[in-house]
Structures are given as C-alpha cells and as structure tokens.
Amino acid sequence: MNRKKNALWHLPLMIIGIIALLPVVFMISNSFKTLQESYQSILSLIPNKPTTINYTTLNHQVNLARLAWNTFFMATLVTLGKLFTGLLAAYAFRYYQFKHKNLIYLLFVATIFVPFTIVMIPNYLVIAKLNLLNSVIGVALPQLCDATGIMIFLKTMEKIPGSLFDSLKIDDIPNRRIFFNIVLPILKPSIISVGAMFFINSWNEYVWPTLILKDKSSFTLPLALQNYISSEGGTNFPLAMALSSIMIVVPLIIYLIFQRYILNSISNSGLK
Amino acid sequence: MNRKKNALWHLPLMIIGIIALLPVVFMISNSFKTLQESYQSILSLIPNKPTTINYTTLNHQVNLARLAWNTFFMATLVTLGKLFTGLLAAYAFRYYQFKHKNLIYLLFVATIFVPFTIVMIPNYLVIAKLNLLNSVIGVALPQLCDATGIMIFLKTMEKIPGSLFDSLKIDDIPNRRIFFNIVLPILKPSIISVGAMFFINSWNEYVWPTLILKDKSSFTLPLALQNYISSEGGTNFPLAMALSSIMIVVPLIIYLIFQRYILNSISNSGLK
Amino acid sequence: MSDNNATIELKEITKDFKNTKVIDQLNLKVAAGEFLVLLGPSGCGKSTTLRMIAGLESVSNGEVLIDGDDLKKKANDGHTIAMVFQDYALYPNMTVYQNLEYALKVHKVAKDERQKRLESILETLNLSDYRDRLPSELSGGQKQRVALGRGMAKKSKIFLLDEPLSNIDVQLREKARDEIQSLHDRNKQTIVYVTHDQLEAMALGDRIAVMNDGIIQMVDTPENIYKNPTNLFVAKFIGTPQINVLPVWYQDGYLTMDETKLVKLDRINSIDPKDYLLGVRPEHIKVSKNSESEFSVPTKVTKIVDYGRYIQLTLDLNGQHVIKAVTKDIDCKIDDTVFIRIDERTSIIFDKDSQKNIYWDRV
Amino acid sequence: MSDNNATIELKEITKDFKNTKVIDQLNLKVAAGEFLVLLGPSGCGKSTTLRMIAGLESVSNGEVLIDGDDLKKKANDGHTIAMVFQDYALYPNMTVYQNLEYALKVHKVAKDERQKRLESILETLNLSDYRDRLPSELSGGQKQRVALGRGMAKKSKIFLLDEPLSNIDVQLREKARDEIQSLHDRNKQTIVYVTHDQLEAMALGDRIAVMNDGIIQMVDTPENIYKNPTNLFVAKFIGTPQINVLPVWYQDGYLTMDETKLVKLDRINSIDPKDYLLGVRPEHIKVSKNSESEFSVPTKVTKIVDYGRYIQLTLDLNGQHVIKAVTKDIDCKIDDTVFIRIDERTSIIFDKDSQKNIYWDRV
C-alpha cells in the first residue's frame, strides 16, 4: 500500500474535522473582535486587533456569577435525579422477573426517539398543573426518565458475570447489600461518565428551561445567551460569542477531567 | 427476600414509566378531542366523544404528502451522508497511524458536548456564504461530522479481533477490499442501527432546518408543526397534537422494524 | 451426618430446558465426606447437575436432599453450601481479604473469629502476601486460590467446585490439584467436583460419575471405571490415547477379525456367536518384533512418538485398522513390521448394538 | 530450497517493547521441510518470535531470512507464508468455502484451479458437508480445521501455527494433532508451530525450541530434550509429573543428601565437591517394598493415584522432601514405608548456581 492511497483515506477525516471544529474556532475568534470588525469580516479566523471589550461589557450587563450558579445548581439536581432513577431502574430490569419486561423495556428505549417538540406541550401542562412553573424541580421532573442512562447502566450490569450473582445467592447476601456493596462500586466508572454526560447536557439545555423559568433571577447561562441571540440576527454578535465562550468552559473542564471514562462509556452504549 | 421488598424495587420503574410514557398517551388522546373538549379537560386521558375532525382539518390546511416526502428526502440524505463520513473516519482512526491521533479523536468527541445554540450562528453564516440557504444540502452539510456515529463504528471495529487483520495482512489483501469485503459486512448490524438512529433524529429535527429552509414548499413535518405551536400557546391545540401523532408514525415503524438491531447494537441488551 | 459434612441425594431428578430434557431421571448419592467427581464432555449436563445441588437451578422433577432435607422446602441458609466457580466470581471491587471476609461479615460472624479463620486460610493457601491486592492484580493461579479460600472461609458442610482448574496454566494445575486434595484430606467436607478432564477426575475422586447426554453412565472408583467400564462411551472417554476398538466376531471360543483369530476366550464361553466390539487399551497391546504365539498379528509401524516416559506407536493392520500401542522400550523404525498380541484379561467386549460391556454385570 | 518449502533463519534477533527486551539476540535456523515447535510458558516470547517470522511484528535488531532473503527488504507477497491463528481468525461473514477461496480470488488464481484445490482440501479435512456454513455455525474443532484449510489453500512454502489446538476440547486434540502431522507428512512445508503444551510439542516436532524469558534455552529433538535437558528450566518444563529435584552434595564419588548416600557416580568423577541439584524423573525412581541395595532409601507413601495405565505415588522422605514416583505395579497402602533407588544413568545433575546440566556439554 503506497502513500497516495493512505492520503485518500485521510480526506473524510479532514472534511469532518473542519466541519466539526470550525464553528468553535469561529466563535472564540469573534468573541475577541470589536463589533465593527465582526460586521466587516465575520468569517475571518484571526481578529485584526484582538480585544477583550466584549467580555468586560458582558460583565456589566449581566450577573455572570448568578447565572453560573443557577446553571450549576440546576445541572447538579437534574444529574443526581437522573442517576438515581436510572440506577434503580436498570437494577430492576436486570435482576427482577416481572410481566412484559421486554415490552416495557422496548417502550422505554422508544422514548429516546420521541422528539422533544412533541412532548414539550404535554409536559408543560403537567408541570403547570403541579404548580411547579418557575421552579428548578419543574425543570428536573420530566427529565428523570432518561432511557439513555438506564440503557448504559443496564449494559454495564450485564457485563458483570452471572457467576458473581450466583456466588452472592449461595452466600445468601440480601439484595440491598448486593446493590450498594457490589453493583454500585463495579459501576463506578459508568456512573462517573454518565453523570458527566448528564451534567454537560443539562448545563447546555435551553428549550425546556426557557418554558419553565420565567423569572430573570433564576435564569441559566443558555437562557441568557438565548436572549442575546433571539433579537433576530443578534444586535451585538461579538457579545453573544463572548457569552458562548464563557458558557463552554465548564463542560470543557468536566470533559477533560473525565475524558477517559466518557470515551469508554459512550462508545460502549452507542448513544448520546 | 420477600414480596414486599420486591415491590419496593419496582417503584422507580413505575415512576419513570409514567414520566416517560404519559406525554405520548396524552398527545394521542388530545388529537382525538374536539377543540372545545381539549380546552375544558386537556389532561383527561380518554376523550369523551372521540373525533377524527382534527385529522381531516389538517389534511385540508397542509399538503401532508409533500411535507412527508420533504422530511423523508432530507432524513435519507442526512443519514447516508453521516454513515459515509462516519464509516470512513472510523476506519481511518482504527487502522491508520497518524500524528496526534488521540488528540484529534478527543476533539471529535468533545464536539458532542458543544451545544447547538453555540454553533448555530457560525454554521448559519457559513451556509449563507456558500449560497446553500433554502437547500437540503445546506441542512445536511454541518451534520456530517456526527461524532456519535464515528464512536459507535470505531467501537465495533475494535471488537473485530486483531488476528483477522493479521491474517489479511499475511494474505496481502489490499485495504479497499478489506473495507468493503470484510469490515462493512461485519459492521452491518451497527450500520443498520446507527442508520435508523440517524434517520429518526433527522426526521425529528426542527431547529436547524427552520433556520435554513425558508421556502414553504420545502418545509418538513417538524417545521409545519412548529408553525402550529409557535403562535404562543397554540391557537388550535388538538390540531397540533394530530400533526404530532402523524409525525411520530414513521420513527415508530422504523424503530419497530429495526428494534432488534437497535437494542442489540446500542445497549447489547440481553434481558432474556 | 456430622458437623463437618453432609450427605447429598438426588432422587429421580429431571430438568427440562425449552422442551428438551437436559437431565433425565438422575439418581445419585454422595456420602458424607466423600469426594465425588462429575466427569463428562461439555454439554453433558454435569454443570447443571451441580447447580441444582447448589440451588441455583430449579429442578423440573424429583428431589435434591441435603442431609435428608429437601432443598426446595428449606431455603439456602448461606452456611451449608460453598461453591467455587469456573471464572472464580471474585468481587472485583474488594481486596483478597475483603473477598474472603464479605459473607462472614454480612452474616455477622464476630470479628475475632473472622480474623482467626481468614489468617489461617491465607496462610494455608500462600496468599498472606496478597491480602490487600485486588483480583485484577492477581494471576490466574492466585485468583483460583482466593476463590478456594472464599469457599473454605464459610466452613460449609458441602463444597461444590465447577471446573476450578480450567482457567489456569497447565504447569500450575498439578500443584493446584494437590492443594485441593489436601484441603479435602484435612477438612473432610463433602465435595462434588465438576470437570471434563479425565486425568483430574482420576487423580481427585473417591468416586467418579461419568455423565453423557444428561444421563449418568457409570459411578464407581477411578480404578473400576478404567478397568471395567460399563459401556463404550465410558471406555472411550477415559484414557489417553483412546482405547482401541476393533470389530470382531465370536465363535467357538475365539474372537476373530477379518478371519484372523485374535483372542481365545477362556473366562466366558456362553456368549452368542455374533458381531462384537473389542476394546483394548494401548498399553495392553503387546508389541514384539517376532511372532510369539498363534494369536500374534503382523502390523506395520506408521508413526513413533517418544514421550520420554513411554513410546507411542501407531500401527496399521491390513491397511484397514489403526491401532495405537503404548510401550516402554521397543527398537523399531517407521514401516517396520511388528507383531501385536491381545490378552483376554485385558480385553473389554462390547455388544455391537447396545455398546454395553458384556462382561460388566457378570463380574 | 524447493518449490514446496523454504528455510527460515533468525539472526541475532532482538525485540524491544517499551524499553524491555522481549526477545534477546535470538538465533534459530529452521531447515526446509522441517517441523519445528516453539515451546514455552505464556509470555516467554514464542508468539512474538512467530509473528516476526510472519512479518507481522517488526524486528528491533537483527535479520529474518526466508530462503536467504531478508524479510525487511522484500515485502510479503502473500504467497510464501501461511499462518493459522489461535482464535482461527475466520472471516465471520463468509462461508467455509468463501473463507478458503478469498485470498486466492483476490490474487487472481483461476477459478478452475481454485475449485480443484479447495475440493481436495475440503475432502482431506472432512469439511465437504460444511462448505456453505458460516463460521458461527461451526464447532471449535471444525473452525480449527477451516483455519488449517485456509492456510493449506495457499500452498505456501512456510506454514506458521500459533497454538492452533488451545481452543478445542481435550478429547478432540489428539485427533487434530494427528491431522496436522499427516498434513506435514504429505506436503512437506516448513512448519513453525507455537505451543505451551509439552505433550503436543513432543508428539509433533522434528525439533523443539524451548523458550523462556525471550531466550531459547535448548533446541533439539524431543528425545534429547527429555533425556538430557541443558538446564533445570527445561528439565522442569518437560515431563509430567515434574522431574524430582533434590539438593545433594558431591564427595568422593557419591551424591549424598542429608548424610545419606543416594547415588554412586561412575561415569563422571571429576566434578568439584560442592552442592548440586539432582534431577530424577518420576518413572526413574525405583520403588520397592524392601531395601534392595545400600542406596535404597526408606520413604513414606502419602498419596496413591491409579491412572489405570500407571500408578503415581507421592512419597515423603524424612518429612523434608516430597518425591513423586510413577510405577506400573506396586502393592502398597498409604502410610506404608517403601524404598526408593536412583540410578546414575537416569540422574541429571545441575550446578546449584547456574542451574545448568553439568553432564550436558560432556556428552
């Protein structure tokens, strides 16, 4: 096999590399341009005169610390809730026999493919009825049924050899102990990676929180960003890019810390 | 272990079951209610006097066949494009040595966590510059770098034992043949399941197509639905639910046809 | 029945799996303190039988009695039975010591007692240096010893082992076998041991139950099973190289093959004149360079393998039969002609249709 | 050098992996048409050596010569070398026939020729009935035969086999071994065969190269390796039960242990008076019920295993040494006292420090 053929195989990599990474570079670049330069040459990758003016302006206009805290609090709550229900549900699917188990599982997984657009309104109405509008609980509740988490945990549990449970059964170890002393510790890497994924996704979420959170004081970062963008075309484009750049920092840090776990676990499950 | 303890473990399943499935039942139910009944008792699960009026009205107001065809065409194009780039990229990652391979892979996966809100504007500007607004190619192009597909394919390729490639190397089989004669056939189940996933996700997609497709004649189903919902609160709620119910049919069929592949490949589920 | 061990009795056990009988009306008694080996090829139902004794697999029909009590009616108390699995089933998140301690801790054995027991086990199994290691940091042989130790820690009356040596290196197996043997000598638990390796079975078992197709073919001491197998399956399954099987015809006191008289039967002469199968183990084929009696048959040497301790010959008889012979010393070359002789005492005669040993029930 | 086979020569091969030498200055010549077995424990570098011959693994230093040509300078042509892998490496999406045909098809062997070759191979390996099955529908033994057939189809000069029998049932191994042997007898390719199983090595190899820690310890015929091993490692690795090793002292023509005279050395008398290790294979320990000479030593029987063909005794000497003996017939019980004798002819004497066989270079 010669070098020419080799290069040919790199082509798709280069194309998707550009498609994947260009927007992020573009975003960071524009956040350091003046409003004027951004208008003139929005697609140039390197600012002529890099400036931090957008960041300082942003700091005056919104309470960044408050936004970050709100986002963090919401993401943490949603993550813990989803991990809790996901782990219990997966354990029930794995180790209990009940009627129509396969059908129920099939329906669970089906919910992954029901678009959010469709469940949005029913969910909104239920949350309103429950008087949970404008509350973080209201944001978290409909997300507790994340089938992705269940699937990943279930798959990891299935990798635990059956003989381990046979052994526990012969030793007459109660279920509660099996769950906490054996299953949870074994699942630790999965829990970390799924937790990180949940957290990042929740951190980035904006459609659903926009519907539920009306009060400015409980706004999260994506909601604030939405405000900058939604004014049709963006009155101040570099400002929006600056806020985007700030917003992306926390997921980036989490991703880098847990990358080893995330790379393993996502590709195992095969789902986002 | 007694039955009481058993029931305790079923609780989380029941809770998330309700959270997951209720909205869909609710949607279908309301699509068979009259506008009046929907206003009066929107949360009741069984319509008093079931009616198909919403479906006939819908059929008069929009060209359902045209919408469905547009959606199907776009989803097919996006799916094929993503499968193509994903397979080639995964193969390159698996079987070629190049500089900074791990770093590049890490960046690829990172793009999964960059929220769409953030890349939306840069992507829009690029598509506009390329004169691809209002075209299906414009919708498809930025989606070609789906890292999820690459990860799943890469993982499946990693499961192919190294000795298979050693054997092919000793027999001096050229790369092109290895890819088409060996790797693709082995990956068939993954390709089917990932393809189904891509298709369903693309079928449901609305934010990005809304930005690119302005011409009514190229609208897809989710865009039409968006039109019914966006008039703040929904002037005709049962009508929107009827369109939702129609829209959900194709993903449901695909999921049911390919469920074996999807469940296997995504979660390697072995509940039996 | 004692403090250390218990009897096991399987009564008319049947196990159906998806409409096929995996185990068919199996009866088996294991005496208290006995070391019984379940031996058979893969898929013969030996593991299923063991799992039914352990209570891990339900019984479709019949009873499993432990010390006379029905297992179905009495839930497993976590004390009576210990089991070692083929893949060891160690808890991956616990150290060696924690693995051994876990069940005792859950069942509230006092800390002093626990420590005393475990220290002595770690000592016995040479694991003291590895007590704080995780299973992933151990070699196959070490894992196997930890699994053994975890079973010992329970001081159960019954010890079940499911192919415990199949995942460790050949070189280490002999040593591990000796270890299991001496544990049994010391503790005198009732042991049921599953394996597909006939040498392992011969070395360990007080008695061996040879299984095939869900049916116990023979239960007896290793010696009897080797020397006097009930049927052709058992004869072929035990012994390597395999027993030679020759199609013969009985008439007038002689077994003949292709018109050649092979063996004169003195012990038995009341069998019907018809086709039989003659089984002779390779070491019972007497090989000599010259014809030594009227029953000597000429054969051609096709292969000679010197294993050091013995020499294995592959012989060709008339271009129709392949005979393997094991001898200590013979000076021959490939393509030489040598003579073989078969003795009545070492002949096993099988009925051609039923494949049963016709001598067997007469002994 | 011929049409059927090729010579292999490894010259001062070194292989580094992450700064450790996996293979250290290895030299090995395989004659054309020879059946050479690479034998050693797992991790000894035998598979790496095979993979370097195959060109799958690069060589850090040294040369691999095939028929005198350097492998590095001449790319693999896809014809010279065939290889069978431990996990068979069958293409899961192709039928048995397609698996055998694939490489030939890619390399444009004419259809008639392909068909002729494959039919005969399928016939030879008893695979004709399975030609349209997928690998997933085959048993382990059948997969192994398909892998073998795929290698044969290429009619290569060199055939490499990497533990080809380790994944099939014990019962089938003897048959598979015979098959490989007869293939070699028929085709006379140069074969390099990797295994960790000493019996397999003894049965198959024209010569055996025993490896440990990336170094070849000894290359010789099976007989010589068994009878006259170069060092203690080889002596212990070959033969089961393992060779007995006793610490002895040489003085005035005698090997003594704990003040007891064990062996009188007549053949050699020019060795230094110091500590040695005496190796005696279990079948060379002469066991008798009564003391038969001044060198008879009393021991206590601690274990008797009857394997049918032979009886294995475990003997205790003074409560300090464990000796294993293999005998044909002896009438004794556990705890009996029996006498053992060791013959000079069957004694192997190792230097205590270097662990080398002191006889070896004198023969």
XYZ file of N, CA and C in Angstrom, chain C residues 199-305:
321
model
N -7.985 -36.959 33.592
C -6.844 -37.152 34.484
C -7.114 -36.511 35.842
N -7.704 -35.295 35.786
C -8.079 -34.605 37.005
C -9.042 -35.474 37.819
N -10.031 -36.039 37.117
C -11.032 -36.869 37.787
C -10.383 -38.085 38.447
N -9.483 -38.748 37.699
C -8.815 -39.936 38.223
C -7.976 -39.586 39.450
N -7.328 -38.427 39.405
C -6.425 -38.053 40.494
C -7.181 -37.680 41.754
N -8.377 -37.063 41.596
C -9.033 -36.480 42.764
C -10.138 -37.333 43.373
N -10.929 -37.988 42.531
C -12.191 -38.533 43.023
C -12.056 -39.778 43.878
N -12.821 -39.833 44.981
C -13.037 -41.119 45.650
C -13.850 -41.988 44.698
N -14.903 -41.352 44.145
C -15.663 -41.996 43.095
C -15.850 -40.994 41.967
N -16.078 -41.506 40.766
C -16.315 -40.659 39.610
C -17.669 -41.018 39.033
N -18.485 -39.990 38.720
C -19.734 -40.220 37.988
C -19.515 -39.714 36.569
N -19.499 -40.649 35.621
C -19.306 -40.251 34.228
C -20.653 -39.956 33.598
N -20.817 -38.734 33.080
C -22.100 -38.334 32.500
C -22.001 -38.155 31.000
N -23.118 -38.415 30.330
C -23.234 -38.072 28.916
C -24.704 -37.904 28.592
N -25.028 -36.869 27.788
C -26.406 -36.618 27.386
C -27.368 -36.608 28.568
N -26.968 -36.026 29.685
C -27.874 -35.876 30.814
C -28.124 -37.145 31.597
N -27.356 -38.175 31.291
C -27.536 -39.449 31.995
C -26.213 -39.885 32.608
N -26.254 -40.382 33.846
C -25.039 -40.903 34.453
C -24.769 -42.284 33.875
N -23.604 -42.425 33.224
C -23.278 -43.676 32.549
C -22.712 -44.694 33.532
N -22.009 -44.206 34.540
C -21.344 -45.114 35.467
C -20.896 -44.303 36.675
N -21.049 -44.847 37.873
C -20.486 -44.235 39.081
C -19.655 -45.298 39.767
N -18.390 -45.052 39.915
C -17.551 -46.048 40.570
C -16.197 -45.415 40.909
N -15.316 -46.217 41.485
C -13.973 -45.722 41.781
C -13.211 -45.543 40.475
N -12.186 -44.672 40.476
C -11.400 -44.466 39.254
C -10.880 -45.783 38.681
N -10.402 -46.656 39.554
C -9.818 -47.905 39.092
C -10.836 -48.749 38.326
N -12.023 -48.922 38.910
C -13.041 -49.724 38.239
C -13.500 -49.114 36.935
N -13.580 -47.795 36.925
C -14.031 -47.140 35.701
C -13.024 -47.362 34.579
N -11.742 -47.328 34.916
C -10.710 -47.538 33.908
C -10.677 -48.984 33.451
N -10.757 -49.885 34.413
C -10.540 -51.294 34.079
C -11.787 -51.987 33.584
N -12.932 -51.545 34.062
C -14.141 -52.261 33.720
C -15.300 -51.307 33.426
N -15.178 -50.517 32.353
C -16.223 -49.525 32.038
C -17.519 -50.214 31.645
N -18.648 -49.602 31.997
C -19.939 -50.223 31.689
C -20.233 -50.225 30.204
N -19.784 -49.200 29.496
C -20.121 -49.160 28.069
C -19.011 -48.476 27.259
N -19.200 -48.460 25.962
C -18.171 -47.948 25.063
C -17.874 -46.475 25.304
N -18.938 -45.686 25.614
C -18.706 -44.266 25.849
C -17.703 -44.058 26.981
N -17.940 -44.730 28.107
C -17.054 -44.577 29.262
C -15.641 -45.047 28.899
N -15.569 -46.157 28.204
C -14.261 -46.706 27.826
C -13.479 -45.720 26.982
N -14.185 -45.065 26.039
C -13.503 -44.127 25.144
C -13.165 -42.823 25.845
N -14.022 -42.427 26.793
C -13.827 -41.125 27.422
C -12.653 -41.136 28.393
N -12.393 -42.275 28.989
C -11.314 -42.382 29.966
C -10.092 -43.003 29.305
N -8.935 -42.420 29.536
C -7.705 -42.977 28.989
C -7.232 -42.243 27.753
N -5.956 -41.882 27.710
C -5.385 -41.255 26.529
C -4.023 -41.856 26.272
N -3.678 -42.277 25.064
C -4.555 -42.297 23.892
C -5.766 -43.192 24.108
N -6.816 -42.919 23.322
C -8.082 -43.637 23.491
C -7.917 -45.144 23.342
N -8.832 -45.840 23.947
C -8.890 -47.293 23.833
C -9.053 -47.697 22.356
N -8.378 -48.758 21.931
C -8.552 -49.262 20.568
C -9.857 -50.044 20.495
N -10.622 -49.804 19.451
C -11.879 -50.530 19.302
C -11.851 -51.274 17.967
N -11.974 -52.606 18.029
C -11.898 -53.418 16.816
C -13.185 -54.213 16.633
N -13.702 -54.248 15.415
C -14.905 -55.036 15.149
C -14.530 -56.524 15.094
N -15.156 -57.347 15.929
C -14.795 -58.763 15.969
C -16.040 -59.644 15.879
N -15.795 -60.899 15.662
C -16.859 -61.907 15.548
C -16.533 -63.000 16.541
N -17.532 -63.452 17.319
C -17.269 -64.519 18.281
C -17.764 -65.852 17.732
N -16.926 -66.848 17.814
C -17.379 -68.212 17.510
C -16.435 -69.222 18.131
N -17.026 -70.230 18.702
C -16.273 -71.391 19.207
C -15.129 -70.995 20.144
N -15.365 -70.002 20.985
C -14.342 -69.672 21.969
C -13.299 -68.674 21.487
N -13.423 -68.209 20.232
C -12.436 -67.247 19.730
C -13.103 -65.958 19.268
N -12.370 -64.839 19.474
C -12.763 -63.582 18.833
C -11.913 -63.480 17.576
N -12.565 -63.346 16.427
C -11.801 -63.250 15.186
C -12.092 -61.935 14.502
N -11.089 -61.434 13.782
C -11.302 -60.230 12.990
C -10.776 -60.520 11.601
N -11.574 -60.218 10.613
C -11.169 -60.488 9.234
C -10.562 -61.895 9.111
N -11.213 -62.852 9.682
C -10.800 -64.258 9.587
C -9.584 -64.610 10.452
N -8.988 -63.581 11.084
C -7.818 -63.864 11.911
C -8.253 -64.041 13.357
N -7.769 -65.117 14.001
C -8.085 -65.301 15.415
C -7.274 -64.332 16.258
N -7.957 -63.553 17.077
C -7.265 -62.543 17.880
C -7.103 -62.985 19.324
N -8.206 -63.447 19.923
C -8.203 -63.753 21.346
C -8.956 -65.059 21.590
N -8.410 -65.874 22.477
C -9.134 -67.049 22.903
C -9.820 -66.731 24.217
N -11.134 -66.910 24.259
C -11.860 -66.595 25.486
C -11.962 -67.831 26.363
N -11.359 -67.765 27.539
C -11.470 -68.872 28.476
C -12.461 -68.560 29.583
N -12.470 -67.260 29.989
C -13.303 -66.893 31.123
C -14.782 -67.031 30.801
N -15.138 -66.635 29.606
C -16.549 -66.639 29.229
C -16.695 -67.438 27.951
N -17.663 -68.319 27.917
C -17.866 -69.014 26.654
C -19.342 -69.175 26.315
N -20.146 -68.448 27.095
C -21.572 -68.628 26.859
C -22.161 -67.441 26.087
N -21.352 -66.746 25.286
C -21.954 -65.639 24.550
C -22.343 -66.095 23.151
N -23.305 -65.357 22.606
C -23.828 -65.715 21.284
C -22.762 -65.520 20.209
N -22.758 -66.329 19.211
C -21.867 -66.103 18.087
C -22.399 -64.955 17.231
N -21.811 -63.775 17.358
C -22.236 -62.643 16.516
C -21.171 -61.555 16.553
N -21.496 -60.377 15.999
C -20.541 -59.258 15.970
C -20.410 -58.606 17.334
N -19.179 -58.335 17.705
C -18.915 -57.583 18.939
C -17.905 -56.494 18.642
N -17.718 -55.614 19.635
C -16.617 -54.645 19.537
C -15.618 -55.001 20.621
N -14.361 -55.115 20.217
C -13.323 -55.472 21.175
C -12.543 -54.213 21.552
N -12.536 -53.898 22.848
C -11.785 -52.724 23.306
C -10.511 -53.148 24.006
N -9.386 -52.603 23.555
C -8.116 -52.898 24.204
C -7.362 -51.593 24.408
N -6.957 -51.321 25.625
C -6.227 -50.089 25.892
C -4.829 -50.182 25.282
N -4.290 -49.045 24.826
C -2.999 -49.041 24.121
C -1.891 -49.744 24.892
N -1.882 -49.628 26.247
C -0.795 -50.258 26.999
C -0.978 -51.757 27.122
N -2.154 -52.255 26.739
C -2.387 -53.693 26.820
C -2.147 -54.403 25.491
N -1.799 -53.624 24.477
C -1.401 -54.225 23.205
C 0.059 -54.642 23.373
N 0.338 -55.924 23.304
C 1.726 -56.373 23.480
C 2.413 -56.346 22.126
N 3.458 -55.587 22.034
C 4.152 -55.423 20.758
C 5.489 -56.163 20.812
N 5.777 -56.947 19.775
C 7.081 -57.616 19.727
C 7.557 -57.673 18.284
N 8.843 -57.864 18.151
C 9.407 -57.868 16.804
C 9.136 -59.189 16.080
N 8.946 -60.251 16.869
C 8.700 -61.544 16.242
C 7.362 -62.113 16.681
N 6.831 -62.977 15.861
C 5.586 -63.643 16.192
C 5.823 -64.552 17.390
N 5.041 -64.368 18.472
C 5.310 -65.117 19.687
C 4.270 -66.169 20.000
N 3.132 -66.143 19.325
C 2.114 -67.146 19.584
C 1.205 -67.223 18.377
N 0.257 -68.141 18.427
C -0.647 -68.274 17.283
C -1.557 -67.054 17.152
N -1.646 -66.225 18.256
C -2.514 -65.059 18.198
C -1.769 -63.781 17.819
N -0.478 -63.880 17.538
C 0.276 -62.698 17.122
C -0.174 -62.273 15.728
N -0.397 -60.963 15.588
C -0.871 -60.438 14.308
C 0.151 -59.440 13.785
N 0.572 -59.560 12.512
C 1.553 -58.616 11.983
C 0.914 -57.257 11.664
N 1.611 -56.176 12.004
C 1.142 -54.821 11.679
C 2.322 -54.004 11.205
N 2.020 -52.866 10.561
C 3.082 -52.002 10.061
C 3.152 -50.742 10.921
N 4.343 -50.356 11.306
C 4.519 -49.152 12.129
C 4.373 -47.926 11.240
N 3.429 -47.027 11.576
C 3.285 -45.815 10.748
C 3.742 -44.563 11.467
N 3.847 -44.636 12.785
C 4.278 -43.442 13.499
C 4.846 -43.838 14.853
N 5.934 -43.174 15.246
C 6.546 -43.438 16.546
C 6.723 -42.104 17.254
N 6.124 -41.949 18.419
C 6.352 -40.728 19.196
C 6.955 -41.120 20.529
